[in-house]
Structures are given as structure tokens and as C-alpha cells.
PDB file of C-alpha atoms in Angstrom:
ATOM      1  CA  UNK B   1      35.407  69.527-132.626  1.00 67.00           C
ATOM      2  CA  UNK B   2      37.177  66.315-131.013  1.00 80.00           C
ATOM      3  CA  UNK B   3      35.593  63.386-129.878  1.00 89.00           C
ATOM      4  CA  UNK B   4      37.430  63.903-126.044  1.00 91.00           C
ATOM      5  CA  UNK B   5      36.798  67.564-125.782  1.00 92.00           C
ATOM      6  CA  UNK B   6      33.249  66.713-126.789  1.00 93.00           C
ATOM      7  CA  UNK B   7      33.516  63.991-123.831  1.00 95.00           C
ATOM      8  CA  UNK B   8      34.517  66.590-121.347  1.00 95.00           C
ATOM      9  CA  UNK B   9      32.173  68.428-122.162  1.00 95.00           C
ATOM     10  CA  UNK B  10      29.117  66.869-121.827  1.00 96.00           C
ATOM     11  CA  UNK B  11      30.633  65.240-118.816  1.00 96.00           C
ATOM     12  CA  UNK B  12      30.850  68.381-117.431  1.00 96.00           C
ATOM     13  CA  UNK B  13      27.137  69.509-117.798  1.00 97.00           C
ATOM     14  CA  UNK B  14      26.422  66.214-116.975  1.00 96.00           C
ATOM     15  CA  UNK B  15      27.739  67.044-113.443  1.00 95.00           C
ATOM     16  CA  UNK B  16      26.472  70.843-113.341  1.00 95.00           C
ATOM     17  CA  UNK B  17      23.214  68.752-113.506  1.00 96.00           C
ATOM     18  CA  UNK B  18      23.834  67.075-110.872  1.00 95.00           C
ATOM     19  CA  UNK B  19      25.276  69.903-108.791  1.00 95.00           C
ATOM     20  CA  UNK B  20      22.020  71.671-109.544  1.00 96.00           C
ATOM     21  CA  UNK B  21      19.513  68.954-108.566  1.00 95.00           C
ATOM     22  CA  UNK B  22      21.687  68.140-105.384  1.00 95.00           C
ATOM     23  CA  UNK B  23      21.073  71.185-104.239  1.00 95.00           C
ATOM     24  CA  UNK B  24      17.396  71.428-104.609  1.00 95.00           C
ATOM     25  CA  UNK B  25      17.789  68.720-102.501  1.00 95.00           C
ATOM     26  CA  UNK B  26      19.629  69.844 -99.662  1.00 92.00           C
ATOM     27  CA  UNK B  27      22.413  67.432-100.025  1.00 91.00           C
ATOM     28  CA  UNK B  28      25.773  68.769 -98.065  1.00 92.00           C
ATOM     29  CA  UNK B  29      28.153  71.634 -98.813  1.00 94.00           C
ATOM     30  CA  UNK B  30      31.018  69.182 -99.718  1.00 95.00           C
ATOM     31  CA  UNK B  31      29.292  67.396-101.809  1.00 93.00           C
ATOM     32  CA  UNK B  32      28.153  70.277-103.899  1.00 95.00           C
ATOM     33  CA  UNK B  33      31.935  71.367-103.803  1.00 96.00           C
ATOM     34  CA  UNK B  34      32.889  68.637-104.846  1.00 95.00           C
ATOM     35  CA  UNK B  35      30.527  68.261-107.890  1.00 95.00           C
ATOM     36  CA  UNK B  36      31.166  72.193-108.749  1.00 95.00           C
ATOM     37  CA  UNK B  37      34.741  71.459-108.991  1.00 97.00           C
ATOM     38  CA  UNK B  38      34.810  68.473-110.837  1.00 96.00           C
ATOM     39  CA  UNK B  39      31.887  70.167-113.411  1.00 97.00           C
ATOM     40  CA  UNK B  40      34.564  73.393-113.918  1.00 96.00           C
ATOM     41  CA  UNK B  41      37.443  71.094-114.713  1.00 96.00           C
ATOM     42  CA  UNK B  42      35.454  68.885-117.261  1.00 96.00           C
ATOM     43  CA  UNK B  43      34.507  72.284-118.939  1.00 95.00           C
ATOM     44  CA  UNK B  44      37.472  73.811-119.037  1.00 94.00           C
ATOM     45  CA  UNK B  45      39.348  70.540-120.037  1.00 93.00           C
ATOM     46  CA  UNK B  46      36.918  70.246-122.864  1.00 93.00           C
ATOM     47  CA  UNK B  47      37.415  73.802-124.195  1.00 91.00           C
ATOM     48  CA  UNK B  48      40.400  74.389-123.929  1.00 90.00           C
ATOM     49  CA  UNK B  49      40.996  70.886-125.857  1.00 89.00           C
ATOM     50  CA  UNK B  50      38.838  72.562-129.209  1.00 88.00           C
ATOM     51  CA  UNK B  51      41.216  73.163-131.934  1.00 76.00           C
ATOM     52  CA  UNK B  52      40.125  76.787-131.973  1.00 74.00           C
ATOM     53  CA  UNK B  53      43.101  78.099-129.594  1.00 67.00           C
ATOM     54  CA  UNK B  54      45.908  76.785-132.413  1.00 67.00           C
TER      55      UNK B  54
END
């Protein structure tokens, strides 16, 4: 496992998290767009970056 796939990874459940706790909060749909988005692409950056694909 790399050390920036490992990054993007976290990262990205870092900011499903987030998405998550906005919305038990009520915060705004763009906002939780926003985070859902940017969580997906950290995840799929970071898996797609494993050496397992090669």
C-alpha cells in the first residue's frame, strides 16, 4: 500500500465523516454535495492508486 493512496484514503473517510455529522445537523444541501463529492473522489483516487490494478 502507498503512502498517497493511504492519504486519499483516509482523507476521504475523513470527509464521509463529516458529510455524515453535517447532516445530523441540518447543514444545507450544497454543502453536503459538496462534501459527498469531494469524499468519492478521495476514495476512488486512493484505490485506484493501490498497486493491486498492475
Amino acid at each position: 500500500m502507498n503512502g498517497l493512496s493511504t492519504v486519499f484514503i483516509v482523507l476521504g473517510l475523513f470527509l464521509l465523516g463529516g458529510l455524515y455529522s453535517f447532516w445530523k445537523q441540518g447543514m444545507g444541501k450544497s454543502v453536503l454535495v459538496l462534501l459527498g463529492i469531494g469524499s468519492a473522489m478521495c476514495l476512488v483516487a486512493g484505490i485506484l492508486r493501490l498497486d493491486v490494478w498492475n
